[in-house]
mmCIF file of C-alpha atoms in Angstrom:
data_model
loop_
_atom_site.group_PDB
_atom_site.id
_atom_site.type_symbol
_atom_site.label_atom_id
_atom_site.label_comp_id
_atom_site.label_asym_id
_atom_site.label_seq_id
_atom_site.Cartn_x
_atom_site.Cartn_y
_atom_site.Cartn_z
ATOM 1 C CA MET A 1 -13.712 19.768 -1.338
ATOM 2 C CA ASP A 2 -9.975 18.511 -1.562
ATOM 3 C CA ILE A 3 -8.664 21.945 -1.942
ATOM 4 C CA LEU A 4 -10.352 23.059 1.354
ATOM 5 C CA LYS A 5 -8.600 20.415 3.292
ATOM 6 C CA SER A 6 -5.204 21.720 2.142
ATOM 7 C CA LEU A 7 -5.724 25.369 2.879
ATOM 8 C CA ALA A 8 -3.303 25.298 5.758
ATOM 9 C CA HIS A 9 -0.763 23.575 3.490
ATOM 10 C CA PRO A 10 -0.007 25.912 0.482
ATOM 11 C CA GLU A 11 2.413 23.545 -0.978
ATOM 12 C CA GLU A 12 -0.182 20.856 -1.387
ATOM 13 C CA ILE A 13 -2.559 23.135 -3.086
ATOM 14 C CA PHE A 14 0.269 24.102 -5.402
ATOM 15 C CA ASN A 15 0.835 20.509 -6.090
ATOM 16 C CA LEU A 16 -2.799 19.669 -6.403
ATOM 17 C CA PHE A 17 -2.987 22.607 -9.099
ATOM 18 C CA ARG A 18 0.140 21.188 -10.903
ATOM 19 C CA PHE A 19 -1.367 17.643 -10.809
ATOM 20 C CA LYS A 20 -4.648 18.883 -12.570
ATOM 21 C CA MET A 21 -2.464 20.594 -15.147
ATOM 22 C CA GLY A 22 -0.663 17.374 -16.133
ATOM 23 C CA GLY A 23 2.045 17.051 -13.606
ATOM 24 C CA CYS A 24 0.519 13.556 -12.860
ATOM 25 C CA ARG A 25 2.236 12.376 -16.225
ATOM 26 C CA ALA A 26 5.671 12.381 -14.458
ATOM 27 C CA VAL A 27 4.708 9.359 -12.539
ATOM 28 C CA MET A 28 1.298 8.154 -14.391
ATOM 29 C CA THR A 29 1.938 7.591 -17.908
ATOM 30 C CA LYS A 30 -0.993 6.646 -20.222
ATOM 31 C CA LEU A 31 -1.208 2.986 -21.592
ATOM 32 C CA ASP A 32 -1.603 2.183 -25.257
ATOM 33 C CA TYR A 33 -4.883 0.233 -24.854
ATOM 34 C CA GLU A 34 -5.484 -0.092 -28.602
ATOM 35 C CA SER A 35 -2.444 -2.408 -28.930
ATOM 36 C CA MET A 36 -3.674 -4.790 -26.292
ATOM 37 C CA THR A 37 -5.667 -7.886 -26.542
ATOM 38 C CA GLU A 38 -9.191 -7.761 -25.224
ATOM 39 C CA SER A 39 -8.557 -9.852 -22.281
ATOM 40 C CA LEU A 40 -5.578 -7.711 -21.450
ATOM 41 C CA ARG A 41 -7.734 -4.588 -21.467
ATOM 42 C CA THR A 42 -10.234 -6.225 -19.233
ATOM 43 C CA CYS A 43 -7.401 -6.892 -16.779
ATOM 44 C CA TYR A 44 -6.380 -3.222 -16.594
ATOM 45 C CA VAL A 45 -10.049 -2.313 -16.142
ATOM 46 C CA TYR A 46 -10.213 -4.892 -13.174
ATOM 47 C CA LEU A 47 -6.918 -3.342 -11.969
ATOM 48 C CA ASN A 48 -8.413 0.010 -11.885
ATOM 49 C CA GLN A 49 -11.738 -1.076 -10.328
ATOM 50 C CA THR A 50 -9.859 -3.038 -7.444
ATOM 51 C CA SER A 51 -6.662 -1.073 -6.485
ATOM 52 C CA ARG A 52 -7.130 2.210 -4.615
ATOM 53 C CA SER A 53 -3.356 2.544 -4.149
ATOM 54 C CA PHE A 54 -1.323 0.758 -6.737
ATOM 55 C CA ALA A 55 -3.164 0.940 -10.179
ATOM 56 C CA ALA A 56 -1.382 4.211 -11.115
ATOM 57 C CA VAL A 57 2.073 3.126 -10.335
ATOM 58 C CA ILE A 58 1.567 -0.321 -11.840
ATOM 59 C CA GLN A 59 0.646 1.265 -15.053
ATOM 60 C CA ALA A 60 3.585 3.483 -15.208
ATOM 61 C CA LEU A 61 6.138 0.621 -14.998
ATOM 62 C CA ASP A 62 8.297 0.068 -17.998
ATOM 63 C CA GLY A 63 7.867 -2.584 -20.736
ATOM 64 C CA GLU A 64 6.751 -5.953 -20.078
ATOM 65 C CA LEU A 65 7.048 -5.803 -16.321
ATOM 66 C CA ARG A 66 3.972 -3.689 -16.167
ATOM 67 C CA HIS A 67 1.812 -6.561 -17.527
ATOM 68 C CA ALA A 68 3.399 -8.941 -15.339
ATOM 69 C CA VAL A 69 3.005 -6.809 -12.306
ATOM 70 C CA CYS A 70 -0.582 -6.215 -13.185
ATOM 71 C CA ILE A 71 -1.508 -9.901 -13.574
ATOM 72 C CA PHE A 72 0.419 -10.725 -10.216
ATOM 73 C CA TYR A 73 -1.846 -8.017 -8.507
ATOM 74 C CA LEU A 74 -5.024 -9.453 -9.911
ATOM 75 C CA VAL A 75 -3.945 -13.128 -9.079
ATOM 76 C CA LEU A 76 -3.202 -11.882 -5.417
ATOM 77 C CA ARG A 77 -6.593 -9.824 -5.181
ATOM 78 C CA ALA A 78 -8.444 -12.831 -6.221
ATOM 79 C CA LEU A 79 -6.814 -14.964 -3.551
ATOM 80 C CA ASP A 80 -7.251 -12.174 -1.100
ATOM 81 C CA THR A 81 -10.883 -11.887 -1.920
ATOM 82 C CA VAL A 82 -11.368 -15.657 -1.218
ATOM 83 C CA GLU A 83 -9.606 -15.073 2.201
ATOM 84 C CA ASP A 84 -11.868 -12.135 3.071
ATOM 85 C CA ASP A 85 -15.193 -13.602 2.262
ATOM 86 C CA MET A 86 -16.689 -14.286 5.554
ATOM 87 C CA THR A 87 -19.590 -16.211 3.635
ATOM 88 C CA ILE A 88 -17.266 -19.167 2.584
ATOM 89 C CA PRO A 89 -17.381 -21.896 5.108
ATOM 90 C CA LEU A 90 -13.924 -23.011 6.398
ATOM 91 C CA ASP A 91 -14.230 -26.492 4.928
ATOM 92 C CA LYS A 92 -14.467 -25.056 1.510
ATOM 93 C CA LYS A 93 -12.209 -21.926 2.023
ATOM 94 C CA VAL A 94 -9.227 -23.821 3.263
ATOM 95 C CA PRO A 95 -8.917 -26.012 0.235
ATOM 96 C CA MET A 96 -9.313 -23.297 -2.065
ATOM 97 C CA LEU A 97 -6.604 -21.275 -0.628
ATOM 98 C CA ASN A 98 -4.237 -24.184 -0.527
ATOM 99 C CA ASN A 99 -4.923 -25.057 -4.095
ATOM 100 C CA PHE A 100 -5.470 -21.576 -5.660
ATOM 101 C CA HIS A 101 -2.142 -21.526 -7.380
ATOM 102 C CA THR A 102 -3.319 -24.566 -9.650
ATOM 103 C CA TYR A 103 -6.165 -22.603 -10.842
ATOM 104 C CA LEU A 104 -3.832 -20.429 -12.788
ATOM 105 C CA TYR A 105 -3.382 -23.519 -15.221
ATOM 106 C CA GLN A 106 -7.149 -24.421 -15.273
ATOM 107 C CA GLN A 107 -8.540 -22.543 -18.278
ATOM 108 C CA GLU A 108 -12.117 -22.500 -17.007
ATOM 109 C CA TRP A 109 -11.886 -22.112 -13.069
ATOM 110 C CA CYS A 110 -13.897 -19.497 -11.624
ATOM 111 C CA PHE A 111 -15.810 -18.786 -8.458
ATOM 112 C CA THR A 112 -19.421 -17.197 -8.605
ATOM 113 C CA GLU A 113 -20.426 -17.496 -5.002
ATOM 114 C CA SER A 114 -18.506 -14.760 -3.408
ATOM 115 C CA GLN A 115 -20.185 -11.827 -1.721
ATOM 116 C CA GLU A 116 -17.079 -9.565 -1.628
ATOM 117 C CA LYS A 117 -17.028 -6.242 -3.383
ATOM 118 C CA ASP A 118 -13.987 -7.499 -5.848
ATOM 119 C CA ARG A 119 -15.864 -10.614 -6.565
ATOM 120 C CA GLN A 120 -15.385 -9.764 -10.376
ATOM 121 C CA VAL A 121 -11.893 -10.882 -10.289
ATOM 122 C CA LEU A 122 -13.075 -14.484 -9.116
ATOM 123 C CA GLU A 123 -16.087 -14.562 -11.438
ATOM 124 C CA ASP A 124 -14.021 -13.743 -14.501
ATOM 125 C CA PHE A 125 -10.767 -15.527 -13.447
ATOM 126 C CA PRO A 126 -10.495 -17.276 -16.610
ATOM 127 C CA THR A 127 -9.576 -14.019 -18.195
ATOM 128 C CA ILE A 128 -6.760 -13.239 -15.772
ATOM 129 C CA SER A 129 -5.466 -16.776 -15.872
ATOM 130 C CA LEU A 130 -5.372 -16.540 -19.668
ATOM 131 C CA GLU A 131 -3.183 -13.487 -19.436
ATOM 132 C CA PHE A 132 -1.078 -15.123 -16.826
ATOM 133 C CA ARG A 133 -0.450 -18.095 -19.104
ATOM 134 C CA ASN A 134 0.801 -15.467 -21.855
ATOM 135 C CA LEU A 135 3.361 -14.307 -19.615
ATOM 136 C CA ALA A 136 7.102 -15.198 -20.033
ATOM 137 C CA GLN A 137 8.015 -18.411 -18.010
ATOM 138 C CA GLU A 138 10.145 -16.585 -15.678
ATOM 139 C CA TYR A 139 7.148 -14.262 -14.527
ATOM 140 C CA ARG A 140 4.862 -17.422 -14.588
ATOM 141 C CA ASP A 141 7.253 -19.304 -12.103
ATOM 142 C CA VAL A 142 7.455 -16.179 -9.688
ATOM 143 C CA ILE A 143 3.688 -15.560 -9.585
ATOM 144 C CA SER A 144 2.690 -19.087 -9.102
ATOM 145 C CA ASP A 145 5.202 -19.746 -6.456
ATOM 146 C CA ILE A 146 4.216 -16.777 -4.520
ATOM 147 C CA CYS A 147 0.612 -17.610 -4.871
ATOM 148 C CA HIS A 148 1.038 -21.015 -3.648
ATOM 149 C CA ARG A 149 3.059 -19.970 -0.485
ATOM 150 C CA MET A 150 0.493 -16.987 0.247
ATOM 151 C CA GLY A 151 -2.490 -19.348 -0.081
ATOM 152 C CA VAL A 152 -0.919 -21.818 2.413
ATOM 153 C CA GLY A 153 -0.256 -19.022 4.924
ATOM 154 C CA MET A 154 -3.590 -17.641 4.605
ATOM 155 C CA ALA A 155 -5.128 -20.966 5.273
ATOM 156 C CA GLU A 156 -3.034 -21.347 8.305
ATOM 157 C CA PHE A 157 -4.301 -18.092 9.874
ATOM 158 C CA LEU A 158 -7.864 -18.940 9.092
ATOM 159 C CA GLU A 159 -7.786 -21.565 11.945
ATOM 160 C CA LYS A 160 -5.436 -19.566 14.421
ATOM 161 C CA LYS A 161 -5.320 -15.998 15.653
ATOM 162 C CA VAL A 162 -2.794 -13.340 15.532
ATOM 163 C CA GLY A 163 -1.465 -14.061 19.079
ATOM 164 C CA SER A 164 2.082 -13.036 19.495
ATOM 165 C CA MET A 165 4.112 -10.188 17.993
ATOM 166 C CA LYS A 166 6.028 -13.231 16.135
ATOM 167 C CA ASP A 167 2.776 -14.213 14.763
ATOM 168 C CA TRP A 168 1.959 -10.705 13.462
ATOM 169 C CA ASP A 169 5.134 -10.735 11.558
ATOM 170 C CA GLN A 170 4.300 -14.140 10.284
ATOM 171 C CA TYR A 171 0.901 -13.210 9.246
ATOM 172 C CA CYS A 172 2.031 -9.942 7.475
ATOM 173 C CA HIS A 173 4.856 -11.980 5.774
ATOM 174 C CA TYR A 174 2.239 -14.337 4.217
ATOM 175 C CA VAL A 175 -0.103 -11.539 3.002
ATOM 176 C CA ALA A 176 2.435 -8.708 2.160
ATOM 177 C CA GLY A 177 5.950 -9.764 2.614
ATOM 178 C CA LEU A 178 5.517 -12.468 -0.054
ATOM 179 C CA VAL A 179 4.167 -9.770 -2.357
ATOM 180 C CA GLY A 180 7.428 -7.749 -1.727
ATOM 181 C CA ILE A 181 9.474 -10.730 -2.516
ATOM 182 C CA GLY A 182 7.532 -11.704 -5.569
ATOM 183 C CA LEU A 183 7.630 -8.192 -6.978
ATOM 184 C CA SER A 184 11.576 -7.986 -6.251
ATOM 185 C CA LYS A 185 12.124 -11.302 -8.307
ATOM 186 C CA LEU A 186 9.849 -9.847 -11.099
ATOM 187 C CA PHE A 187 11.905 -6.799 -11.082
ATOM 188 C CA SER A 188 15.059 -8.800 -11.386
ATOM 189 C CA ALA A 189 13.409 -11.139 -13.963
ATOM 190 C CA SER A 190 12.841 -8.134 -16.158
ATOM 191 C CA GLN A 191 16.510 -7.033 -16.047
ATOM 192 C CA LEU A 192 15.443 -3.570 -15.010
ATOM 193 C CA GLU A 193 16.995 -4.173 -11.717
ATOM 194 C CA ASP A 194 20.053 -6.067 -10.662
ATOM 195 C CA PRO A 195 19.897 -9.521 -9.422
ATOM 196 C CA GLU A 196 20.580 -8.809 -5.882
ATOM 197 C CA VAL A 197 17.322 -7.045 -5.672
ATOM 198 C CA GLY A 198 15.362 -10.208 -6.183
ATOM 199 C CA GLN A 199 17.899 -12.213 -4.033
ATOM 200 C CA ASP A 200 17.740 -10.159 -0.886
ATOM 201 C CA THR A 201 14.468 -11.608 0.476
ATOM 202 C CA GLU A 202 15.023 -9.941 4.049
ATOM 203 C CA LEU A 203 14.638 -6.360 2.703
ATOM 204 C CA ALA A 204 11.962 -7.158 0.222
ATOM 205 C CA ASN A 205 9.923 -8.842 3.179
ATOM 206 C CA SER A 206 10.281 -5.623 5.066
ATOM 207 C CA MET A 207 8.981 -3.557 2.329
ATOM 208 C CA GLY A 208 5.586 -5.618 2.418
ATOM 209 C CA LEU A 209 5.601 -5.712 6.269
ATOM 210 C CA PHE A 210 5.862 -2.114 6.660
ATOM 211 C CA LEU A 211 2.804 -1.421 4.312
ATOM 212 C CA GLN A 212 0.607 -4.229 5.821
ATOM 213 C CA LYS A 213 1.233 -3.382 9.377
ATOM 214 C CA THR A 214 0.376 0.435 8.582
ATOM 215 C CA ASN A 215 -2.920 -0.767 6.985
ATOM 216 C CA ILE A 216 -3.835 -3.244 9.915
ATOM 217 C CA ILE A 217 -2.967 -0.232 12.284
ATOM 218 C CA ARG A 218 -5.169 2.306 10.235
ATOM 219 C CA ASP A 219 -7.997 -0.220 9.812
ATOM 220 C CA TYR A 220 -8.696 -1.270 13.380
ATOM 221 C CA LEU A 221 -12.155 0.129 13.476
ATOM 222 C CA GLU A 222 -13.342 -1.281 10.155
ATOM 223 C CA ASP A 223 -11.742 -4.558 10.854
ATOM 224 C CA THR A 224 -13.199 -5.162 14.299
ATOM 225 C CA GLN A 225 -16.711 -3.952 13.226
ATOM 226 C CA GLU A 226 -16.617 -6.835 10.525
ATOM 227 C CA GLY A 227 -15.437 -9.412 12.818
ATOM 228 C CA ARG A 228 -11.848 -9.391 11.817
ATOM 229 C CA SER A 229 -9.023 -9.256 14.162
ATOM 230 C CA PHE A 230 -5.448 -8.502 13.102
ATOM 231 C CA TRP A 231 -4.021 -6.592 15.955
ATOM 232 C CA PRO A 232 -1.702 -9.140 17.832
ATOM 233 C CA GLN A 233 -3.139 -10.191 21.190
ATOM 234 C CA GLU A 234 0.224 -9.984 22.770
ATOM 235 C CA ALA A 235 -0.059 -6.193 22.209
ATOM 236 C CA TRP A 236 -3.670 -5.487 22.937
ATOM 237 C CA SER A 237 -4.126 -7.887 25.917
ATOM 238 C CA GLN A 238 -1.836 -5.482 27.765
ATOM 239 C CA PHE A 239 -4.468 -2.792 27.752
ATOM 240 C CA ALA A 240 -7.937 -4.384 27.316
ATOM 241 C CA SER A 241 -9.945 -7.717 27.950
ATOM 242 C CA ARG A 242 -11.012 -7.715 24.507
ATOM 243 C CA LEU A 243 -9.748 -6.095 21.185
ATOM 244 C CA GLU A 244 -12.889 -4.264 20.514
ATOM 245 C CA ASP A 245 -12.964 -2.653 24.019
ATOM 246 C CA LEU A 246 -10.216 -0.364 22.838
ATOM 247 C CA ALA A 247 -13.057 1.629 20.915
ATOM 248 C CA HIS A 248 -14.849 2.353 24.141
ATOM 249 C CA PRO A 249 -14.426 6.109 25.114
ATOM 250 C CA GLU A 250 -13.206 5.103 28.652
ATOM 251 C CA LYS A 251 -10.415 3.159 27.275
ATOM 252 C CA LEU A 252 -8.925 5.914 25.284
ATOM 253 C CA GLU A 253 -5.699 6.268 27.171
ATOM 254 C CA SER A 254 -5.127 2.361 27.034
ATOM 255 C CA ALA A 255 -6.007 2.376 23.361
ATOM 256 C CA LEU A 256 -3.673 5.015 22.460
ATOM 257 C CA SER A 257 -0.884 3.316 24.299
ATOM 258 C CA CYS A 258 -1.472 0.003 22.340
ATOM 259 C CA LEU A 259 -1.686 2.191 18.998
ATOM 260 C CA ASN A 260 1.602 3.767 19.889
ATOM 261 C CA LEU A 261 3.228 0.287 20.549
ATOM 262 C CA LEU A 262 1.999 -0.850 17.308
ATOM 263 C CA VAL A 263 3.107 2.120 15.474
ATOM 264 C CA THR A 264 6.673 1.732 16.949
ATOM 265 C CA ASP A 265 6.858 -1.926 15.900
ATOM 266 C CA ALA A 266 5.890 -0.988 12.156
ATOM 267 C CA LEU A 267 8.604 1.773 12.324
ATOM 268 C CA HIS A 268 11.461 -0.793 12.857
ATOM 269 C CA HIS A 269 11.028 -1.690 9.104
ATOM 270 C CA VAL A 270 11.813 1.810 7.851
ATOM 271 C CA PRO A 271 15.724 1.351 7.892
ATOM 272 C CA ASP A 272 15.205 -1.666 5.473
ATOM 273 C CA VAL A 273 12.727 0.423 3.373
ATOM 274 C CA ILE A 274 15.593 2.901 2.990
ATOM 275 C CA ALA A 275 18.222 0.154 2.209
ATOM 276 C CA TYR A 276 16.030 -1.472 -0.432
ATOM 277 C CA LEU A 277 15.057 1.872 -2.181
ATOM 278 C CA SER A 278 18.736 3.020 -2.288
ATOM 279 C CA ARG A 279 19.463 -0.140 -4.451
ATOM 280 C CA LEU A 280 16.932 0.584 -7.258
ATOM 281 C CA ARG A 281 18.073 1.989 -10.636
ATOM 282 C CA ASN A 282 15.223 1.870 -12.826
ATOM 283 C CA GLN A 283 13.019 5.117 -12.510
ATOM 284 C CA SER A 284 9.624 3.471 -13.008
ATOM 285 C CA VAL A 285 10.412 0.828 -10.412
ATOM 286 C CA PHE A 286 11.772 3.252 -7.900
ATOM 287 C CA ASN A 287 8.550 5.390 -8.197
ATOM 288 C CA PHE A 288 6.474 2.038 -7.926
ATOM 289 C CA CYS A 289 8.191 1.017 -4.679
ATOM 290 C CA ALA A 290 8.959 4.451 -3.201
ATOM 291 C CA ILE A 291 5.270 6.029 -3.380
ATOM 292 C CA PRO A 292 3.485 3.367 -1.236
ATOM 293 C CA GLN A 293 6.139 3.437 1.418
ATOM 294 C CA VAL A 294 6.198 7.431 1.795
ATOM 295 C CA MET A 295 2.318 7.397 1.923
ATOM 296 C CA ALA A 296 2.584 4.825 4.519
ATOM 297 C CA ILE A 297 4.971 6.687 6.697
ATOM 298 C CA ALA A 298 2.540 9.697 6.391
ATOM 299 C CA THR A 299 -0.139 7.641 7.363
ATOM 300 C CA LEU A 300 1.639 6.244 10.391
ATOM 301 C CA SER A 301 2.333 9.822 11.450
ATOM 302 C CA THR A 302 -1.359 10.710 11.176
ATOM 303 C CA CYS A 303 -2.306 7.547 13.199
ATOM 304 C CA TYR A 304 0.336 7.924 15.940
ATOM 305 C CA ASN A 305 -1.398 9.063 19.225
ATOM 306 C CA ASN A 306 -4.733 9.630 17.250
ATOM 307 C CA PRO A 307 -8.046 8.949 18.795
ATOM 308 C CA MET A 308 -9.684 8.985 15.429
ATOM 309 C CA VAL A 309 -8.273 5.494 14.687
ATOM 310 C CA PHE A 310 -10.790 4.177 17.252
ATOM 311 C CA GLN A 311 -13.622 6.324 16.100
ATOM 312 C CA GLY A 312 -13.599 6.619 12.340
ATOM 313 C CA VAL A 313 -11.499 6.562 9.092
ATOM 314 C CA VAL A 314 -8.116 7.952 9.286
ATOM 315 C CA LYS A 315 -6.582 9.114 5.884
ATOM 316 C CA ILE A 316 -4.082 11.525 4.778
ATOM 317 C CA ARG A 317 -5.206 14.490 2.579
ATOM 318 C CA LYS A 318 -5.529 14.180 -1.113
ATOM 319 C CA GLY A 319 -3.308 17.197 -1.333
ATOM 320 C CA GLN A 320 -0.639 15.419 0.863
ATOM 321 C CA ALA A 321 -0.934 12.123 -1.204
ATOM 322 C CA VAL A 322 -0.477 14.036 -4.433
ATOM 323 C CA THR A 323 2.459 15.965 -3.136
ATOM 324 C CA LEU A 324 4.025 12.593 -2.027
ATOM 325 C CA MET A 325 3.433 11.123 -5.379
ATOM 326 C CA MET A 326 4.863 13.800 -7.244
ATOM 327 C CA GLU A 327 8.038 14.242 -5.007
ATOM 328 C CA ALA A 328 9.034 10.754 -4.195
ATOM 329 C CA THR A 329 10.917 10.226 -7.320
ATOM 330 C CA ASN A 330 14.609 10.056 -6.132
ATOM 331 C CA MET A 331 16.245 8.886 -3.019
ATOM 332 C CA ILE A 332 17.162 12.293 -1.594
ATOM 333 C CA ALA A 333 13.555 13.165 -1.637
ATOM 334 C CA VAL A 334 12.548 10.196 -0.084
ATOM 335 C CA GLN A 335 14.985 10.623 2.742
ATOM 336 C CA THR A 336 13.619 14.059 3.397
ATOM 337 C CA ILE A 337 10.127 12.915 3.387
ATOM 338 C CA ILE A 338 10.940 10.033 5.933
ATOM 339 C CA THR A 339 12.842 12.668 7.958
ATOM 340 C CA GLN A 340 9.998 14.982 8.150
ATOM 341 C CA TYR A 341 7.282 12.362 9.157
ATOM 342 C CA SER A 342 9.583 10.611 11.856
ATOM 343 C CA GLN A 343 10.036 14.169 13.297
ATOM 344 C CA GLU A 344 6.248 14.773 13.357
ATOM 345 C CA ILE A 345 5.896 11.550 15.134
ATOM 346 C CA LEU A 346 8.518 12.596 17.533
ATOM 347 C CA GLN A 347 6.820 15.848 18.365
ATOM 348 C CA LYS A 348 3.849 13.614 19.356
ATOM 349 C CA VAL A 349 5.597 11.190 21.743
ATOM 350 C CA SER A 350 4.092 11.535 25.279
ATOM 351 C CA LEU A 351 6.292 11.569 28.364
ATOM 352 C CA THR A 352 4.002 8.993 29.857
ATOM 353 C CA ASP A 353 3.514 6.638 26.824
ATOM 354 C CA PRO A 354 4.666 3.081 27.837
ATOM 355 C CA SER A 355 6.439 2.622 24.637
ATOM 356 C CA ARG A 356 8.115 6.016 24.821
ATOM 357 C CA SER A 357 11.632 4.710 25.071
ATOM 358 C CA LYS A 358 11.365 2.117 22.143
ATOM 359 C CA THR A 359 9.762 4.787 19.896
ATOM 360 C CA LEU A 360 12.458 7.292 20.712
ATOM 361 C CA HIS A 361 15.260 4.648 19.934
ATOM 362 C CA ILE A 362 13.723 3.573 16.379
ATOM 363 C CA LEU A 363 13.020 7.271 15.402
ATOM 364 C CA ALA A 364 16.893 7.926 16.146
ATOM 365 C CA VAL A 365 17.978 5.256 13.940
ATOM 366 C CA ILE A 366 15.535 6.371 11.172
ATOM 367 C CA GLN A 367 16.921 9.835 11.436
ATOM 368 C CA GLU A 368 20.408 8.508 11.274
ATOM 369 C CA LYS A 369 19.721 6.248 8.262
ATOM 370 C CA SER A 370 17.700 8.821 6.387
ATOM 371 C CA ALA A 371 20.245 11.639 7.127
ATOM 372 C CA LEU A 372 20.719 13.835 4.022
ATOM 373 C CA THR A 373 23.879 14.053 2.095
ATOM 374 C CA GLN A 374 23.173 17.444 0.672
ATOM 375 C CA SER A 375 22.090 20.305 3.109
ATOM 376 C CA GLY A 376 20.283 21.994 0.193
ATOM 377 C CA PHE A 377 17.571 19.268 0.404
ATOM 378 C CA SER A 378 16.754 19.788 4.190
ATOM 379 C CA THR A 379 13.118 20.702 3.429
ATOM 380 C CA ARG A 380 10.406 19.554 1.070
ATOM 381 C CA THR A 381 8.606 22.986 1.046
ATOM 382 C CA HIS A 382 8.797 24.822 -2.275
ATOM 383 C CA HIS A 383 10.766 27.961 -1.817
ATOM 384 C CA LEU A 384 8.177 30.238 -2.902
ATOM 385 C CA SER A 385 7.687 33.855 -1.507
ATOM 386 C CA PRO A 386 4.528 34.307 0.547
ATOM 387 C CA MET A 387 3.217 36.675 -2.243
ATOM 388 C CA TYR A 388 3.458 33.989 -4.709
ATOM 389 C CA LEU A 389 2.209 31.311 -2.423
ATOM 390 C CA SER A 390 -0.994 33.445 -1.757
ATOM 391 C CA ALA A 391 -1.390 34.104 -5.447
ATOM 392 C CA GLY A 392 -1.163 30.525 -6.194
ATOM 393 C CA VAL A 393 -3.513 29.500 -3.529
ATOM 394 C CA LEU A 394 -6.240 32.032 -5.005
ATOM 395 C CA LEU A 395 -5.557 30.878 -8.502
ATOM 396 C CA ALA A 396 -5.878 27.279 -7.658
ATOM 397 C CA ALA A 397 -9.195 27.936 -5.650
ATOM 398 C CA LEU A 398 -10.568 29.988 -8.652
ATOM 399 C CA SER A 399 -9.530 27.426 -11.235
ATOM 400 C CA TRP A 400 -10.264 24.125 -9.338
ATOM 401 C CA GLN A 401 -13.786 23.582 -10.452
ATOM 402 C CA TYR A 402 -13.099 24.466 -14.066
ATOM 403 C CA LEU A 403 -9.914 22.196 -14.163
ATOM 404 C CA SER A 404 -11.878 19.208 -12.556
ATOM 405 C CA THR A 405 -14.573 19.646 -15.279
ATOM 406 C CA THR A 406 -12.358 19.975 -18.125
ATOM 407 C CA ALA A 407 -10.035 17.331 -16.926
ATOM 408 C CA ALA A 408 -12.812 14.734 -16.601
ATOM 409 C CA GLN A 409 -14.082 15.726 -19.966
ATOM 410 C CA ALA A 410 -10.694 15.006 -21.483
ATOM 411 C CA GLN A 411 -10.146 11.678 -19.567
ATOM 412 C CA GLY A 412 -13.607 10.487 -20.807
ATOM 413 C CA THR A 413 -12.690 11.244 -24.263
ATOM 414 C CA GLY A 414 -8.910 9.853 -24.307
ATOM 415 C CA ASP A 415 -9.032 6.972 -22.021
ATOM 416 C CA MET A 416 -10.100 3.381 -22.695
ATOM 417 C CA LYS A 417 -13.763 2.916 -23.056
#
């Protein structure tokens, strides 16, 4: 039960309670599905089925940008599904990836041979491509261009491994940095953000790389068990003969050293993340960008020096995720969150870790970049007395089941069928 995992963190229980009571509406607005075409409604169904992280914040974007980003996500999800499907032979997959952007203008193109869990976005690609063609030209140009560049990059890495740290940056650029660049161009095209947001591709690329590297680090065990290898050989070959050997119990010390090296590398993108977020002016765009980033640094903090990365699934608590989602709505709050998690990592840096000096250096840079301008925001903890917190915990525990039931009933009544 989610509430039990947060018992040692009263502020998370408080926020879980707020979230159930309707606090989620601050960052997750409801859509008017009745005014949409049938094909657009179907696209939002696919969005909610395929996105674990981004569906809520996409649907909270303002105006026509919301639909553009929804279609952008689904197009890239379809492309990514082709890349991930290990049952498609290379001689068929490589041309598909290289030419995928052309399918956006082919009304009937679809692919029905995928075995991946998200295969519906390929099987019903005509619905997605129809809504793509309904977008304004400035949005279509961005989506098509990014889809083309990403497909070419994916095809390149199908036939070569992620060897050097430079290769790791390049691979992450193709699969995530380009997403950051494309989104930034969409933000500017919508005129919700200034032109410089879309023009500064270096910062936008870093936004994507930070998220992608975090996912690759966290998903070590799942990827290796399924025959995928995304950790750079330059890193893991310092500690093992084969990447999968890091999961062996006798290799734990070496595995943690490799893990910490990669976390340290990912942290180098955080100063760019801070710089990028500080430019944003539209609230819905800020929430969309900031929430995944703070969840990423929370995930990195959980992964750092954690043996569970090599033994199972590492996730942040639901109460922790809800707290981050509800609080990361302004730059000062984001700076505070980044400071907190960088301090958590700092406390876990071992005296004997090979990357210790590099880790300490980048953490110091992050602390400097995220230094708060107002001392009143030095902590994220809600300033509630122990008596009120205890009462809140008890109330939340007693009410949780009832709220879960009534919220589910209300959602079933009011949401899109």
